[in-house]
JSON list of C-alpha atoms in Angstrom, two decimals:
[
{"chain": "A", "resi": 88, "resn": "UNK", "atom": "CA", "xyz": [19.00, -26.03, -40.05]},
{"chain": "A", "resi": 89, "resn": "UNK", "atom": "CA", "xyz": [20.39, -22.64, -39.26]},
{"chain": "A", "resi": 90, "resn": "UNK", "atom": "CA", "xyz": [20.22, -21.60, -35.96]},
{"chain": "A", "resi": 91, "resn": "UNK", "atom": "CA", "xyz": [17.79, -18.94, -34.59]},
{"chain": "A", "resi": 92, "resn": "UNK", "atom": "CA", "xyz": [18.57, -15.36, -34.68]},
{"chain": "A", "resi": 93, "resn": "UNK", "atom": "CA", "xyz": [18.89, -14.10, -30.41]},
{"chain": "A", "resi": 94, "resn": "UNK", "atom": "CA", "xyz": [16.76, -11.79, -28.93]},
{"chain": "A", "resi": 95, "resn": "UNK", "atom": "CA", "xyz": [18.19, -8.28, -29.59]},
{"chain": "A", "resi": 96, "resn": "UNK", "atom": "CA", "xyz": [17.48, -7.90, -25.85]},
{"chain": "A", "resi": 97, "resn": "UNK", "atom": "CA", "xyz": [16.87, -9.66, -22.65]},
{"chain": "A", "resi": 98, "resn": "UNK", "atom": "CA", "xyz": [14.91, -9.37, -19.71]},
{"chain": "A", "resi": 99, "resn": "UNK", "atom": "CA", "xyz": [15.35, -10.01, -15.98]},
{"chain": "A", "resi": 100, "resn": "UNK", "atom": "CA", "xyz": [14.32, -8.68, -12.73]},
{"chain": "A", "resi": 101, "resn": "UNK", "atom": "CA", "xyz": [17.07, -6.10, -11.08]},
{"chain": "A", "resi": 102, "resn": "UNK", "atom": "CA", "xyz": [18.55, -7.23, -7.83]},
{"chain": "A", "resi": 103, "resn": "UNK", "atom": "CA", "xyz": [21.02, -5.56, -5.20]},
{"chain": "A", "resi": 104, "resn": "UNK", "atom": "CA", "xyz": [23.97, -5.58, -7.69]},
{"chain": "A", "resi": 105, "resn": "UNK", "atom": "CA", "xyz": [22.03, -4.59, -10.54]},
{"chain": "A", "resi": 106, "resn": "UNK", "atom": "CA", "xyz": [19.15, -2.41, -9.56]},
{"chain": "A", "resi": 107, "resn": "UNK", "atom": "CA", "xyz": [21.61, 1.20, -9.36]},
{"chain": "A", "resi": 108, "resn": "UNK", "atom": "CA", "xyz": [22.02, 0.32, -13.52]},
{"chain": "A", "resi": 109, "resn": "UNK", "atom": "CA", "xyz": [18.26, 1.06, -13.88]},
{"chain": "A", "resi": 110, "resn": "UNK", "atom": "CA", "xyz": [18.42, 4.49, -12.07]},
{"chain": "A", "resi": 111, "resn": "UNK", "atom": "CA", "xyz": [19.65, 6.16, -15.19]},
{"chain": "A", "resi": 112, "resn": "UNK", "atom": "CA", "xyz": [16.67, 5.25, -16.89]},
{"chain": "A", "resi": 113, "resn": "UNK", "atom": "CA", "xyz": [14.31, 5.84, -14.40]},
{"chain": "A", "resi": 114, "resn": "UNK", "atom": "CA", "xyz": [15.50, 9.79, -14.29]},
{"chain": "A", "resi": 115, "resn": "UNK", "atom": "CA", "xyz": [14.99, 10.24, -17.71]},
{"chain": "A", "resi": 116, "resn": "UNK", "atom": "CA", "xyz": [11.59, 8.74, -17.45]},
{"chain": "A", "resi": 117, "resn": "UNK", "atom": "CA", "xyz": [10.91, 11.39, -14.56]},
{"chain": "A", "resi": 118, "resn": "UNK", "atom": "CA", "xyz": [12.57, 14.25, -16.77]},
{"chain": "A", "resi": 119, "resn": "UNK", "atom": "CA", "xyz": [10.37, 13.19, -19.83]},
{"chain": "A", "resi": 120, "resn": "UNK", "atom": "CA", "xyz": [7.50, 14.09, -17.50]},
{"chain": "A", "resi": 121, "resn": "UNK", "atom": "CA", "xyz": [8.55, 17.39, -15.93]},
{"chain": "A", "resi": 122, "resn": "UNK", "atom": "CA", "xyz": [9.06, 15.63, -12.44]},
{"chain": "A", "resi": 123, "resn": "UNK", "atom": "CA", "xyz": [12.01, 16.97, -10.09]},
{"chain": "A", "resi": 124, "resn": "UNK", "atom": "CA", "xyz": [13.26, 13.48, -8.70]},
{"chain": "A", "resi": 125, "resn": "UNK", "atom": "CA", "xyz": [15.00, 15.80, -6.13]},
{"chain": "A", "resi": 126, "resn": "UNK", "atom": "CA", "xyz": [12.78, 17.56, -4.93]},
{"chain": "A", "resi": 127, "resn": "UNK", "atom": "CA", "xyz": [11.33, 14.62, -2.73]},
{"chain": "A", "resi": 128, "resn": "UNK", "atom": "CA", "xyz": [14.79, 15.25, -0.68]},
{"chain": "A", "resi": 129, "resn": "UNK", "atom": "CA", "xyz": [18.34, 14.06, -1.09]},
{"chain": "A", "resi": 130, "resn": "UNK", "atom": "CA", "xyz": [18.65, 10.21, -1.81]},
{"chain": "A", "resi": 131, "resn": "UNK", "atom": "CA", "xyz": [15.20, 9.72, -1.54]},
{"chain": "A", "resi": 132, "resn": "UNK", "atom": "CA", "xyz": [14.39, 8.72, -5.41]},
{"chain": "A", "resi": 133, "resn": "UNK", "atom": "CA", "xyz": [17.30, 6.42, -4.80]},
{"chain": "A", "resi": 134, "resn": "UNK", "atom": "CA", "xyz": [15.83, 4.80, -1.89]},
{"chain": "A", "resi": 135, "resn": "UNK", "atom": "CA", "xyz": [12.65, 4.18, -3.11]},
{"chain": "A", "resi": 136, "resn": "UNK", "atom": "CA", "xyz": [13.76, 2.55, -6.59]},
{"chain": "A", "resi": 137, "resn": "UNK", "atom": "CA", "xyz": [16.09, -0.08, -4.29]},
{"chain": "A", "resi": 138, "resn": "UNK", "atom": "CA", "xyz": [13.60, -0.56, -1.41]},
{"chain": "A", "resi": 139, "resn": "UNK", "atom": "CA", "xyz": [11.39, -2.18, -3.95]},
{"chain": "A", "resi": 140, "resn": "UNK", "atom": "CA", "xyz": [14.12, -4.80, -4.79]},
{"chain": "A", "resi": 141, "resn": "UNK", "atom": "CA", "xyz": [15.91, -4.74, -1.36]},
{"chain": "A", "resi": 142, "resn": "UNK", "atom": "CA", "xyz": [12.57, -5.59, 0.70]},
{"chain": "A", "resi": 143, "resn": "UNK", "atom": "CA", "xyz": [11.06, -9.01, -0.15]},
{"chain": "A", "resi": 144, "resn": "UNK", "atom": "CA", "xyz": [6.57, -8.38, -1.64]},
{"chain": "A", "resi": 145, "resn": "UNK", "atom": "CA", "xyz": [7.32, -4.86, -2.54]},
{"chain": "A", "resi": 146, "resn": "UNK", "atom": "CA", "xyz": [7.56, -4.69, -5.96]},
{"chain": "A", "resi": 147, "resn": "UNK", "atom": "CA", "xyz": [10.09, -5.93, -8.49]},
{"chain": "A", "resi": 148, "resn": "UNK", "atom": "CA", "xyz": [12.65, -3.26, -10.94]},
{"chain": "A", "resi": 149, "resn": "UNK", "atom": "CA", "xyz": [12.17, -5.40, -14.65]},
{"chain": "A", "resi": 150, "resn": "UNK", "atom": "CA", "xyz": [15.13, -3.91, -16.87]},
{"chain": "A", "resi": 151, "resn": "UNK", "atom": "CA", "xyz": [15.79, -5.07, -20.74]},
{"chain": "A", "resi": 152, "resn": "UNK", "atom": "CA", "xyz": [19.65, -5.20, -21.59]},
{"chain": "A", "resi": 153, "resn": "UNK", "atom": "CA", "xyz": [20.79, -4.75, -25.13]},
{"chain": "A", "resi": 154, "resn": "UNK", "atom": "CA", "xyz": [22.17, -8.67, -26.14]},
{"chain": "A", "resi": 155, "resn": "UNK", "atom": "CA", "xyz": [25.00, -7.61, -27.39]},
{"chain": "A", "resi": 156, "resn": "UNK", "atom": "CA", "xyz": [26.47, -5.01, -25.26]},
{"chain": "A", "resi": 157, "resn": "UNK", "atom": "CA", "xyz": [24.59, -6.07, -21.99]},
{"chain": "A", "resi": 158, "resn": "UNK", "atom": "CA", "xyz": [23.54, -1.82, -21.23]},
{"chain": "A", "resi": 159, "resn": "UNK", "atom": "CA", "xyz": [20.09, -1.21, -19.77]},
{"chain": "A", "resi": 160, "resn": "UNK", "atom": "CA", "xyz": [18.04, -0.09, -22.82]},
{"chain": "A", "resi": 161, "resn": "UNK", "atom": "CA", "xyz": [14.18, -0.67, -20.90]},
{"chain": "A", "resi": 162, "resn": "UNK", "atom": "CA", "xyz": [13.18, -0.97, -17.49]},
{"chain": "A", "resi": 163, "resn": "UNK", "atom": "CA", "xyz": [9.72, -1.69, -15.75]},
{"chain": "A", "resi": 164, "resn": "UNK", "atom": "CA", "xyz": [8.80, -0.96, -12.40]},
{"chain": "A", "resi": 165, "resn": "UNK", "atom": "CA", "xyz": [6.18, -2.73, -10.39]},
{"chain": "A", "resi": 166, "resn": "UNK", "atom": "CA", "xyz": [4.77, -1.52, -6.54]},
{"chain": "A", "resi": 167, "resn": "UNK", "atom": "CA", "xyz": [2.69, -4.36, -5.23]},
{"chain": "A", "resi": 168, "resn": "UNK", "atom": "CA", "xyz": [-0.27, -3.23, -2.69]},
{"chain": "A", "resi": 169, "resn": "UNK", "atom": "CA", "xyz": [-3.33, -5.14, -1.08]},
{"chain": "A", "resi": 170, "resn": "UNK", "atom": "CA", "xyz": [-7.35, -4.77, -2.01]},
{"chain": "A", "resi": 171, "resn": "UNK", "atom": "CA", "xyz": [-9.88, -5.65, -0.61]},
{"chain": "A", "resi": 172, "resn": "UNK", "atom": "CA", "xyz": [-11.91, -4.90, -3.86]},
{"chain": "A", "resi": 173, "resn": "UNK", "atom": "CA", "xyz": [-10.28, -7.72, -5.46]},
{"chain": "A", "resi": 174, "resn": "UNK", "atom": "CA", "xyz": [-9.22, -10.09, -2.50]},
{"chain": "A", "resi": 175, "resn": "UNK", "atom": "CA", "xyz": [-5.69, -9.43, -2.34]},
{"chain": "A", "resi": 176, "resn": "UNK", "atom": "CA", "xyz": [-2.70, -8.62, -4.29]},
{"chain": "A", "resi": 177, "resn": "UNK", "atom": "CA", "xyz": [-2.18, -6.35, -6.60]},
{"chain": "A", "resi": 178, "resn": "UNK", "atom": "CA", "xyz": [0.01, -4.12, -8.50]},
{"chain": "A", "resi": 179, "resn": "UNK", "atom": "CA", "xyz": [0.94, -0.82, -9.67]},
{"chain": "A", "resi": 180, "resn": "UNK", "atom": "CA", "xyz": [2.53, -0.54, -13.54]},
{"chain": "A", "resi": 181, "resn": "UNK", "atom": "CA", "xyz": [4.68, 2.13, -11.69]},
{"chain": "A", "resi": 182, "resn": "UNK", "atom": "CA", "xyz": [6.94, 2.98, -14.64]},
{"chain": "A", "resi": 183, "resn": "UNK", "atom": "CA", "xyz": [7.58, 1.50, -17.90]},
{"chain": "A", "resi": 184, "resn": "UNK", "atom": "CA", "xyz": [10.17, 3.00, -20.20]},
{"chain": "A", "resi": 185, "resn": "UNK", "atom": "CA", "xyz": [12.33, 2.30, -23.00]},
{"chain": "A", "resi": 186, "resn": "UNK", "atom": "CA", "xyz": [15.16, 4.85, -23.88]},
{"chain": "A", "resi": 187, "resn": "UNK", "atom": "CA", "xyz": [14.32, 7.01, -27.01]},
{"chain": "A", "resi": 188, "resn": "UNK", "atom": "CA", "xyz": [16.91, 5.01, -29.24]},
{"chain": "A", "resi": 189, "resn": "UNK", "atom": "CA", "xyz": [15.19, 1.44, -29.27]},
{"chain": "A", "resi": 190, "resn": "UNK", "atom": "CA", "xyz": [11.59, 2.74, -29.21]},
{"chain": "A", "resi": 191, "resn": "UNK", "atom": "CA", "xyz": [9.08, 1.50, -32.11]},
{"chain": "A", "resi": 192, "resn": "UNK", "atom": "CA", "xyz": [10.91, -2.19, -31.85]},
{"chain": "A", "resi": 193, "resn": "UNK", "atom": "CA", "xyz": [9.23, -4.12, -29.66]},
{"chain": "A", "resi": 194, "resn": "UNK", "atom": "CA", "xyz": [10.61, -4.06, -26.47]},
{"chain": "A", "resi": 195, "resn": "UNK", "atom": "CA", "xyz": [8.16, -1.96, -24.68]},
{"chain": "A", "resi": 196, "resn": "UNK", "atom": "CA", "xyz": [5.64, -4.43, -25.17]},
{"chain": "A", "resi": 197, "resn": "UNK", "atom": "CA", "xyz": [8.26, -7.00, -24.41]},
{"chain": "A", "resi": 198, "resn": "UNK", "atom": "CA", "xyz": [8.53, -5.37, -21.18]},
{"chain": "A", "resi": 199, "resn": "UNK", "atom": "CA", "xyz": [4.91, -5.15, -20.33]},
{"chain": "A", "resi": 200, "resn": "UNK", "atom": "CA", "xyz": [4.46, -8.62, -21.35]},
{"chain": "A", "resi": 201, "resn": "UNK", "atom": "CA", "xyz": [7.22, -9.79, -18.60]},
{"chain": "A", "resi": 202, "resn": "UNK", "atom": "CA", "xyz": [5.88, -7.47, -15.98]},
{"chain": "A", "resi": 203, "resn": "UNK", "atom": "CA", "xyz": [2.27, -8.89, -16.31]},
{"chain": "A", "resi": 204, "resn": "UNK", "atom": "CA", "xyz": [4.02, -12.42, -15.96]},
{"chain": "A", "resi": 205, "resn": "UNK", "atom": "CA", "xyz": [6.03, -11.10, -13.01]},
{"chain": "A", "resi": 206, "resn": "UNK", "atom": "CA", "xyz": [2.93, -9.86, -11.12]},
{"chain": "A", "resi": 207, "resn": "UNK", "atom": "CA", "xyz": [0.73, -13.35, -12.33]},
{"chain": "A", "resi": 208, "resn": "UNK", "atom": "CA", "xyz": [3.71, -15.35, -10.47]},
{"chain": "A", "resi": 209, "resn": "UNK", "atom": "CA", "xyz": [3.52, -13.27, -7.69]},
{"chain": "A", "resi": 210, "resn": "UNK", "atom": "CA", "xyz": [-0.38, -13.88, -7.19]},
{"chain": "A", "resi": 211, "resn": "UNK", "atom": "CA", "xyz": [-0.88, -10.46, -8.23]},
{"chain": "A", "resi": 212, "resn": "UNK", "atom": "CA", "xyz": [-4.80, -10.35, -9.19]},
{"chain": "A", "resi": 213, "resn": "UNK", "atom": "CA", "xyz": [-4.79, -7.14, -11.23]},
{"chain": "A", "resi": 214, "resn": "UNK", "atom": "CA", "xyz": [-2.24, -4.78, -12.46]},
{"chain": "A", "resi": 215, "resn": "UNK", "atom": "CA", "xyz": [-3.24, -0.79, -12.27]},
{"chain": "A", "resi": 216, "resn": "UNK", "atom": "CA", "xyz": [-1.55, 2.01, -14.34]},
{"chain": "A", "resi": 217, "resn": "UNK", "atom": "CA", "xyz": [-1.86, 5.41, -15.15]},
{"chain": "A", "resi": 218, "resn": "UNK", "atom": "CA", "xyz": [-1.02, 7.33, -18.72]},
{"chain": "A", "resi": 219, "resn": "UNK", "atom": "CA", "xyz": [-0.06, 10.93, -18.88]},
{"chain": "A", "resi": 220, "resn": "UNK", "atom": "CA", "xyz": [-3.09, 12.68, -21.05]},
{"chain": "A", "resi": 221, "resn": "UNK", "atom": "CA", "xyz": [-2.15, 12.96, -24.62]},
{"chain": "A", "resi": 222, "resn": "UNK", "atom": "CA", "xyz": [0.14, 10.05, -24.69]},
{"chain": "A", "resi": 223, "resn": "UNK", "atom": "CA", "xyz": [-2.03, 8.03, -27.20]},
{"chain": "A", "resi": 224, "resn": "UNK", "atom": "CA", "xyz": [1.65, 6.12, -27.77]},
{"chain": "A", "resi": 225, "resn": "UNK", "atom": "CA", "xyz": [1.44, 4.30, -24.76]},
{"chain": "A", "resi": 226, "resn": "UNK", "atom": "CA", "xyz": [-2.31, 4.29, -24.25]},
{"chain": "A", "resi": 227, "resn": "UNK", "atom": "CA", "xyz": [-2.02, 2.77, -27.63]},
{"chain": "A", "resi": 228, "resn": "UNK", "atom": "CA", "xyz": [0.38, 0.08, -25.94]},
{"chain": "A", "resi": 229, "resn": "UNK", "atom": "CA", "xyz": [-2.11, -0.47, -23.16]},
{"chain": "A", "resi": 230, "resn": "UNK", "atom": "CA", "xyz": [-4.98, -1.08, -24.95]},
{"chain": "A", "resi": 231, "resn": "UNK", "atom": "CA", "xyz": [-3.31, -3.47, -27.22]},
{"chain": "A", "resi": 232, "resn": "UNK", "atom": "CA", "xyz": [-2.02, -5.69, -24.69]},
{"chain": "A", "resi": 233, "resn": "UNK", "atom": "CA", "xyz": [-5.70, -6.15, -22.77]},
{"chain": "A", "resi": 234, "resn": "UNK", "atom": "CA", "xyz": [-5.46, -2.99, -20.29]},
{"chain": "A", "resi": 235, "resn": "UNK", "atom": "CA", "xyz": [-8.93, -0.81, -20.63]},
{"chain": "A", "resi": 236, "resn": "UNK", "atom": "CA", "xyz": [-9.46, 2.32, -18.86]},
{"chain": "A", "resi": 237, "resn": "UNK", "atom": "CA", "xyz": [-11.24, 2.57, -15.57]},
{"chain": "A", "resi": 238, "resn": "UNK", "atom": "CA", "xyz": [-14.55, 4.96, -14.88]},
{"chain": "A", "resi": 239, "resn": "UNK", "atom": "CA", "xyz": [-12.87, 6.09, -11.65]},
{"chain": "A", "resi": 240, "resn": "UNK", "atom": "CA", "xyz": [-9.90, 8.45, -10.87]},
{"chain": "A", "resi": 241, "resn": "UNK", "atom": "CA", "xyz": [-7.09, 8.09, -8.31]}
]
């Protein structure tokens, strides 16, 4: 029986020694959008992207490494909160991005798929996230996997 063919990636949730691997991506996810990570202040984009891994029911940094040469190619980013709407905790799909290169492959929805896991095993009741207007690609993503589109605005 030949044996099966590995994942061209894999996915696991950034700690201390790996989260600063996941910055790079995270930028270029800001820059896609026209937002100035520095204008928040000096260090502060920084701060924020290891507080979530550094302080235990914040959040969680998901990244995707390439198998082969084990370099951050995805990375998911999830900001847990509390409602009283739904009883609980929940979560905010924060980020979710896959560098231009390995886009239209599968991994985005790979990624989505192991954040939604990530925030089930976390007791996460709900998962929240916004999409820039006019990116149909990613609503596209959304609505595929179950999300649907709220009547009310942040």
């Amino acid at each position: 029986m030949p044996s099966a063919t590995p994942p061209p990636f894999i996915l696991e949730r950034a700690d201390r020694a790996t989260v600063d691997e996941a910055l790079p991506l995270l930028r270029a996810q800001m820059a896609e959008h026209g937002i100035d990570v520095e204008a928040t202040g000096e260090g502060r984009f920084d701060a924020a992207v290891r507080g979530l891994v550094e302080t235990a029911g914040r959040g969680a940094v998901l990244v995707a490494r390439c198998a082969e040469t084990r370099c951050v190619v995805g990375v998911a980013v999830l900001a847990h909160t509390w409602t009283i709407e739904l009883g609980g905790p929940c979560t905010w799909l924060d980020e979710l991005y896959v560098v231009p290169g390995r886009r239209s492959a599968g991994l985005g929805t790979a990624l989505l798929r192991y954040a939604v896991d990530v925030a089930r095993s976390e007791g996460c009741r709900a998962i929240d996230l916004e999409v820039d207007a006019g990116h149909a690609r990613a609503e596209g993503l959304y609505e595929r996997e179950g999300f649907r589109a709220l009547r009310r605005r942040h």
